[in-house]
Coordinates of N, CA and C in Angstrom, one line a residue:
M1 N 0.8 -1.2 0.0 CA 0.0 0.0 0.0 C 0.9 1.3 0.0
D2 N 2.1 1.1 -0.4 CA 3.0 2.3 -0.5 C 2.6 3.2 -1.6
Y3 N 1.8 2.8 -2.5 CA 1.4 3.6 -3.7 C 0.2 4.5 -3.4
L4 N -0.5 4.3 -2.3 CA -1.7 5.1 -2.0 C -1.4 6.6 -1.9
P5 N -0.3 7.1 -1.4 CA -0.1 8.6 -1.4 C -0.1 9.1 -2.9
Y6 N 0.5 8.3 -3.8 CA 0.6 8.7 -5.2 C -0.8 8.7 -5.8
I7 N -1.6 7.8 -5.4 CA -3.0 7.8 -6.0 C -3.7 9.1 -5.5
W8 N -3.6 9.4 -4.2 CA -4.3 10.6 -3.7 C -3.7 11.9 -4.3
I9 N -2.4 11.9 -4.6 CA -1.8 13.1 -5.2 C -2.3 13.2 -6.7
A10 N -2.5 12.0 -7.3 CA -3.0 12.0 -8.7 C -4.5 12.5 -8.7
V11 N -5.3 12.1 -7.7 CA -6.6 12.5 -7.6 C -6.7 14.0 -7.4
M12 N -5.8 14.5 -6.5 CA -5.7 15.9 -6.3 C -5.3 16.7 -7.5
I13 N -4.4 16.2 -8.3 CA -4.0 16.9 -9.5 C -5.1 16.9 -10.6
V14 N -5.8 15.8 -10.7 CA -6.9 15.7 -11.7 C -8.0 16.6 -11.3
M15 N -8.3 16.7 -10.0 CA -9.4 17.6 -9.6 C -9.0 19.1 -9.8
A16 N -7.7 19.4 -9.5 CA -7.2 20.7 -9.7 C -7.2 21.1 -11.1
V17 N -6.8 20.2 -12.0 CA -6.9 20.5 -13.5 C -8.4 20.7 -13.9
F18 N -9.2 19.8 -13.4 CA -10.7 20.0 -13.8 C -11.2 21.3 -13.3
E19 N -10.8 21.7 -12.1 CA -11.2 23.0 -11.5 C -10.7 24.1 -12.4
G20 N -9.5 24.0 -12.8 CA -8.9 25.1 -13.7 C -9.6 25.2 -15.0
L21 N -10.2 24.1 -15.5 CA -10.8 24.1 -16.8 C -12.3 24.6 -16.8
T22 N -12.8 24.7 -15.6 CA -14.2 25.1 -15.5 C -14.3 26.6 -15.0
T23 N -15.5 27.2 -15.2 CA -15.7 28.6 -14.8 C -16.4 28.6 -13.5
Q24 N -16.8 27.5 -13.0 CA -17.5 27.5 -11.7 C -16.6 26.7 -10.7
L25 N -16.9 26.9 -9.4 CA -16.2 26.1 -8.4 C -16.9 24.8 -8.3
V26 N -16.3 23.7 -8.8 CA -17.0 22.4 -8.8 C -16.1 21.3 -8.1
S27 N -14.8 21.5 -8.1 CA -14.0 20.4 -7.5 C -12.9 20.8 -6.6
V28 N -12.9 22.1 -6.2 CA -11.8 22.5 -5.3 C -11.9 21.8 -4.0
W29 N -13.1 21.5 -3.6 CA -13.3 20.8 -2.3 C -12.7 19.4 -2.3
F30 N -12.7 18.7 -3.5 CA -12.1 17.4 -3.6 C -10.6 17.5 -3.6
V31 N -10.1 18.6 -4.1 CA -8.6 18.8 -4.1 C -8.1 18.9 -2.6
I32 N -8.9 19.6 -1.8 CA -8.5 19.7 -0.4 C -8.7 18.3 0.3
G33 N -9.8 17.6 0.0 CA -10.0 16.3 0.6 C -8.9 15.3 0.1
A34 N -8.5 15.3 -1.1 CA -7.4 14.5 -1.6 C -6.1 14.8 -0.9
L35 N -5.9 16.1 -0.7 CA -4.6 16.5 0.0 C -4.6 15.9 1.4
A36 N -5.8 16.0 2.1 CA -5.8 15.4 3.5 C -5.6 13.9 3.5
A37 N -6.2 13.3 2.5 CA -6.1 11.8 2.4 C -4.6 11.4 2.0
A38 N -4.0 12.2 1.2 CA -2.6 11.9 0.8 C -1.7 12.1 2.1
I39 N -1.9 13.1 2.9 CA -1.1 13.3 4.1 C -1.3 12.1 5.0
V40 N -2.6 11.8 5.3 CA -2.9 10.7 6.2 C -2.3 9.3 5.7
S41 N -2.3 9.2 4.4 CA -1.8 7.9 3.8 C -0.4 7.6 4.2
F42 N 0.4 8.6 4.5 CA 1.8 8.3 5.0 C 1.8 7.7 6.3
F43 N 0.8 7.9 7.1 CA 0.7 7.4 8.5 C -0.2 6.3 8.8
V44 N -1.3 6.3 8.0 CA -2.3 5.2 8.2 C -2.5 4.5 6.8
P45 N -2.0 3.3 6.7 CA -2.1 2.6 5.4 C -3.4 2.0 5.0
N46 N -4.5 2.3 5.8 CA -5.8 1.7 5.6 C -6.5 2.6 4.6
F47 N -6.9 2.0 3.4 CA -7.6 2.8 2.3 C -8.9 3.2 2.8
A48 N -9.7 2.4 3.5 CA -11.0 2.8 4.0 C -11.0 4.1 4.9
V49 N -10.0 4.2 5.7 CA -9.8 5.4 6.6 C -9.5 6.6 5.7
Q50 N -8.6 6.4 4.7 CA -8.2 7.5 3.8 C -9.4 7.9 3.0
F51 N -10.2 7.0 2.5 CA -11.3 7.3 1.7 C -12.4 8.1 2.5
A52 N -12.6 7.6 3.7 CA -13.5 8.3 4.6 C -13.1 9.7 4.9
L53 N -11.8 9.9 5.1 CA -11.3 11.2 5.4 C -11.4 12.1 4.1
F54 N -11.2 11.5 3.0 CA -11.3 12.2 1.7 C -12.8 12.8 1.6
V55 N -13.7 11.9 1.8 CA -15.2 12.2 1.7 C -15.5 13.2 2.7
G56 N -15.1 13.0 4.0 CA -15.5 13.8 5.1 C -14.9 15.2 4.9
V57 N -13.6 15.4 4.6 CA -13.0 16.7 4.4 C -13.7 17.4 3.3
S58 N -13.9 16.7 2.2 CA -14.5 17.3 1.0 C -15.9 17.8 1.3
L59 N -16.7 17.1 2.1 CA -18.1 17.5 2.4 C -18.0 18.7 3.4
V60 N -17.1 18.6 4.4 CA -17.0 19.7 5.3 C -16.6 21.0 4.6
M61 N -15.7 20.9 3.7 CA -15.2 22.1 2.9 C -16.4 22.6 2.1
L62 N -17.1 21.7 1.5 CA -18.3 22.1 0.6 C -19.3 22.9 1.5
L63 N -19.7 22.3 2.6 CA -20.7 22.9 3.5 C -20.2 24.2 4.1
V64 N -19.0 24.3 4.4 CA -18.5 25.5 5.0 C -18.3 26.7 4.0
T65 N -17.8 26.3 2.8 CA -17.5 27.4 1.9 C -18.6 27.7 0.9
K66 N -19.5 26.8 0.6 CA -20.5 27.0 -0.4 C -21.4 28.2 -0.2
P67 N -21.9 28.5 1.0 CA -22.7 29.7 1.2 C -21.9 31.0 0.9
F68 N -20.6 31.0 1.4 CA -19.7 32.1 1.2 C -19.5 32.3 -0.3
V69 N -19.2 31.2 -1.0 CA -18.9 31.3 -2.5 C -20.2 31.8 -3.2
S70 N -21.3 31.3 -2.8 CA -22.6 31.6 -3.5 C -22.8 33.1 -3.3
K71 N -22.5 33.7 -2.2 CA -22.7 35.1 -1.9 C -21.8 35.9 -2.8
I72 N -20.6 35.5 -2.9 CA -19.6 36.2 -3.7 C -19.9 36.2 -5.2
K73 N -20.3 35.0 -5.7 CA -20.5 34.8 -7.1 C -21.9 35.2 -7.6
R74 N -22.8 35.6 -6.7 CA -24.1 36.1 -7.1 C -24.0 37.1 -8.2
A75 N -24.6 36.9 -9.3 CA -24.5 37.8 -10.4 C -25.2 39.1 -10.1
K76 N -24.4 40.2 -10.4 CA -25.0 41.5 -10.2 C -25.3 42.0 -11.5
A77 N -26.5 42.6 -11.7 CA -26.9 43.2 -12.9 C -26.1 44.4 -13.2
E78 N -25.5 44.5 -14.3 CA -24.7 45.7 -14.7 C -25.6 46.6 -15.4
P79 N -25.8 47.8 -14.8 CA -26.6 48.8 -15.6 C -25.9 49.3 -16.8
T80 N -26.7 49.6 -17.8 CA -26.1 50.1 -19.0 C -26.4 51.6 -19.1
N81 N -25.8 52.3 -20.1 CA -26.2 53.7 -20.2 C -27.7 53.9 -20.6
A82 N -28.2 53.0 -21.3 CA -29.6 53.0 -21.7 C -30.5 52.9 -20.5
D83 N -30.1 52.2 -19.4 CA -30.9 52.1 -18.2 C -31.1 53.4 -17.5
M84 N -30.3 54.4 -17.8 CA -30.4 55.7 -17.2 C -31.7 56.4 -17.7
N85 N -32.2 55.9 -18.8 CA -33.4 56.5 -19.4 C -34.7 56.1 -18.7
I86 N -34.7 55.0 -17.9 CA -35.9 54.5 -17.3 C -36.4 55.6 -16.3
G87 N -37.6 55.9 -16.4 CA -38.2 56.9 -15.5 C -38.2 58.3 -16.1
K88 N -37.5 58.5 -17.3 CA -37.5 59.8 -17.9 C -38.7 60.0 -18.8
T89 N -38.9 61.3 -19.2 CA -40.0 61.7 -20.0 C -39.5 61.8 -21.5
A90 N -40.2 61.3 -22.4 CA -39.9 61.4 -23.8 C -41.1 62.0 -24.6
I91 N -40.9 62.4 -25.8 CA -42.0 63.0 -26.6 C -42.2 62.1 -27.8
V92 N -43.5 61.7 -28.0 CA -43.9 60.9 -29.1 C -43.7 61.6 -30.4
I93 N -42.9 61.1 -31.4 CA -42.7 61.8 -32.7 C -43.4 61.0 -33.8
Q94 N -43.8 59.7 -33.5 CA -44.6 58.9 -34.4 C -45.6 58.2 -33.5
Q95 N -46.9 58.2 -33.9 CA -47.9 57.5 -33.1 C -47.5 56.1 -32.7
I96 N -47.7 55.9 -31.4 CA -47.3 54.5 -30.9 C -48.6 53.7 -30.9
N97 N -48.5 52.6 -31.7 CA -49.6 51.7 -31.9 C -49.0 50.3 -31.9
N98 N -49.2 49.5 -30.8 CA -48.6 48.2 -30.7 C -49.1 47.3 -31.8
T99 N -50.4 47.4 -32.1 CA -51.0 46.5 -33.0 C -50.4 46.6 -34.4
E100 N -50.1 47.9 -34.8 CA -49.5 48.2 -36.1 C -48.0 48.2 -36.1
S101 N -47.4 47.9 -34.9 CA -46.0 47.9 -34.7 C -45.3 49.3 -35.2
T102 N -46.0 50.3 -34.7 CA -45.4 51.7 -35.0 C -45.2 52.4 -33.7
G103 N -44.3 53.4 -33.8 CA -44.1 54.3 -32.7 C -42.7 54.6 -32.5
Q104 N -42.4 55.9 -32.4 CA -41.1 56.4 -32.1 C -41.2 57.6 -31.1
V105 N -40.2 57.7 -30.3 CA -40.1 58.8 -29.3 C -38.8 59.4 -29.4
K106 N -38.7 60.7 -29.0 CA -37.4 61.4 -28.9 C -37.1 61.5 -27.4
L107 N -35.9 61.1 -27.1 CA -35.5 61.1 -25.7 C -34.0 61.5 -25.6
A108 N -33.8 62.6 -24.9 CA -32.4 63.1 -24.8 C -31.7 63.2 -26.1
G109 N -32.4 63.7 -27.1 CA -31.7 63.9 -28.4 C -31.7 62.7 -29.3
S110 N -32.1 61.5 -28.8 CA -32.0 60.3 -29.6 C -33.4 59.8 -29.9
T111 N -33.6 59.2 -31.1 CA -34.9 58.7 -31.5 C -34.9 57.2 -31.1
W112 N -36.0 56.7 -30.5 CA -36.1 55.4 -30.1 C -37.4 54.8 -30.6
T113 N -37.4 53.5 -30.9 CA -38.7 52.8 -31.2 C -39.3 52.6 -29.9
A114 N -40.7 52.8 -29.9 CA -41.4 52.7 -28.6 C -42.7 51.9 -28.7
R115 N -43.0 51.2 -27.7 CA -44.3 50.5 -27.5 C -44.9 50.9 -26.2
T116 N -46.2 50.8 -26.1 CA -46.8 51.1 -24.8 C -46.9 49.8 -23.9
V117 N -46.8 50.0 -22.7 CA -46.8 48.8 -21.7 C -48.1 48.1 -21.8
N118 N -49.2 48.9 -21.8 CA -50.6 48.3 -21.8 C -51.3 48.2 -23.1
G119 N -50.6 48.5 -24.2 CA -51.2 48.4 -25.5 C -52.0 49.5 -26.0
E120 N -52.1 50.6 -25.3 CA -52.9 51.7 -25.8 C -52.2 52.5 -26.8
V121 N -53.0 53.3 -27.6 CA -52.4 54.1 -28.7 C -52.1 55.5 -28.1
V122 N -50.9 56.0 -28.4 CA -50.5 57.3 -28.0 C -50.2 58.1 -29.2
E123 N -50.8 59.3 -29.2 CA -50.7 60.2 -30.4 C -49.4 61.0 -30.4
E124 N -49.0 61.4 -31.6 CA -47.8 62.2 -31.8 C -47.9 63.5 -30.9
G125 N -46.8 63.9 -30.3 CA -46.8 65.1 -29.5 C -47.0 64.9 -28.1
Q126 N -47.6 63.8 -27.7 CA -47.8 63.5 -26.3 C -46.5 63.1 -25.6
K127 N -46.5 63.3 -24.3 CA -45.4 62.9 -23.4 C -45.6 61.6 -22.8
V128 N -44.6 60.8 -22.7 CA -44.6 59.5 -22.2 C -43.5 59.3 -21.2
I129 N -43.7 58.3 -20.3 CA -42.7 58.0 -19.3 C -42.1 56.6 -19.7
V130 N -40.8 56.5 -19.7 CA -40.1 55.3 -20.0 C -40.2 54.3 -18.7
Q131 N -40.8 53.2 -18.9 CA -41.0 52.2 -17.8 C -39.9 51.2 -17.8
E132 N -39.5 50.7 -19.0 CA -38.4 49.7 -19.1 C -37.9 49.7 -20.5
I133 N -36.8 49.0 -20.7 CA -36.2 48.8 -22.1 C -36.3 47.3 -22.4
S134 N -36.9 47.0 -23.5 CA -37.0 45.7 -24.0 C -36.3 45.5 -25.3
G135 N -35.1 45.0 -25.3 CA -34.3 44.9 -26.5 C -33.8 46.3 -26.8
V136 N -34.3 46.8 -28.0 CA -33.9 48.2 -28.5 C -35.2 49.1 -28.5
K137 N -36.2 48.6 -27.8 CA -37.5 49.4 -27.7 C -37.7 49.9 -26.3
L138 N -38.2 51.1 -26.3 CA -38.6 51.7 -25.0 C -40.1 51.3 -24.7
M139 N -40.3 50.8 -23.5 CA -41.7 50.4 -23.1 C -42.2 51.6 -22.3
V140 N -43.3 52.3 -22.7 CA -43.7 53.5 -22.2 C -45.1 53.5 -21.7
T141 N -45.5 54.5 -20.9 CA -46.8 54.8 -20.5 C -47.1 56.3 -20.7
P142 N -48.3 56.7 -21.1 CA -48.5 58.1 -21.3 C -48.3 58.8 -20.0
L143 N -47.9 60.0 -20.0 CA -47.5 60.8 -18.8 C -48.7 61.0 -17.9
A144 N -49.9 61.1 -18.5 CA -51.1 61.3 -17.6 C -51.4 60.1 -16.7
Q145 N -50.9 58.9 -17.1 CA -51.1 57.7 -16.3 C -50.1 57.5 -15.2
K146 N -49.1 58.3 -15.1 CA -48.1 58.1 -14.1 C -48.6 58.3 -12.8

């Protein structure tokens, strides 16, 4: 059983390489578990004890670090420059009619395709409030409805 440390080192290397090839943390816990098993294998030649230690250390590391890693890796929405337009007032320069797929507004010097949130028709010259951005279209509501 003199070869067991080498097996655990090999497991550790394979898991580390696998971890390096992924974009998520999926096997780092097994690297640490294999390291613990490799160290113990020099003193305790029993494979069952080593394997139990490998599983135990890996599980403990997973349970201890997973909530912390999840909190750090939580995706944060990155606002874009266009998101700054939400809540601003625009002027309708072409009638907004969702059924006919028409409508344009002028906002901060730029012309945008626009649709109403609730499907109502908004006439040219009216003011609207930008509620959201869907693709390259502004989703708006008439100013009187705000």
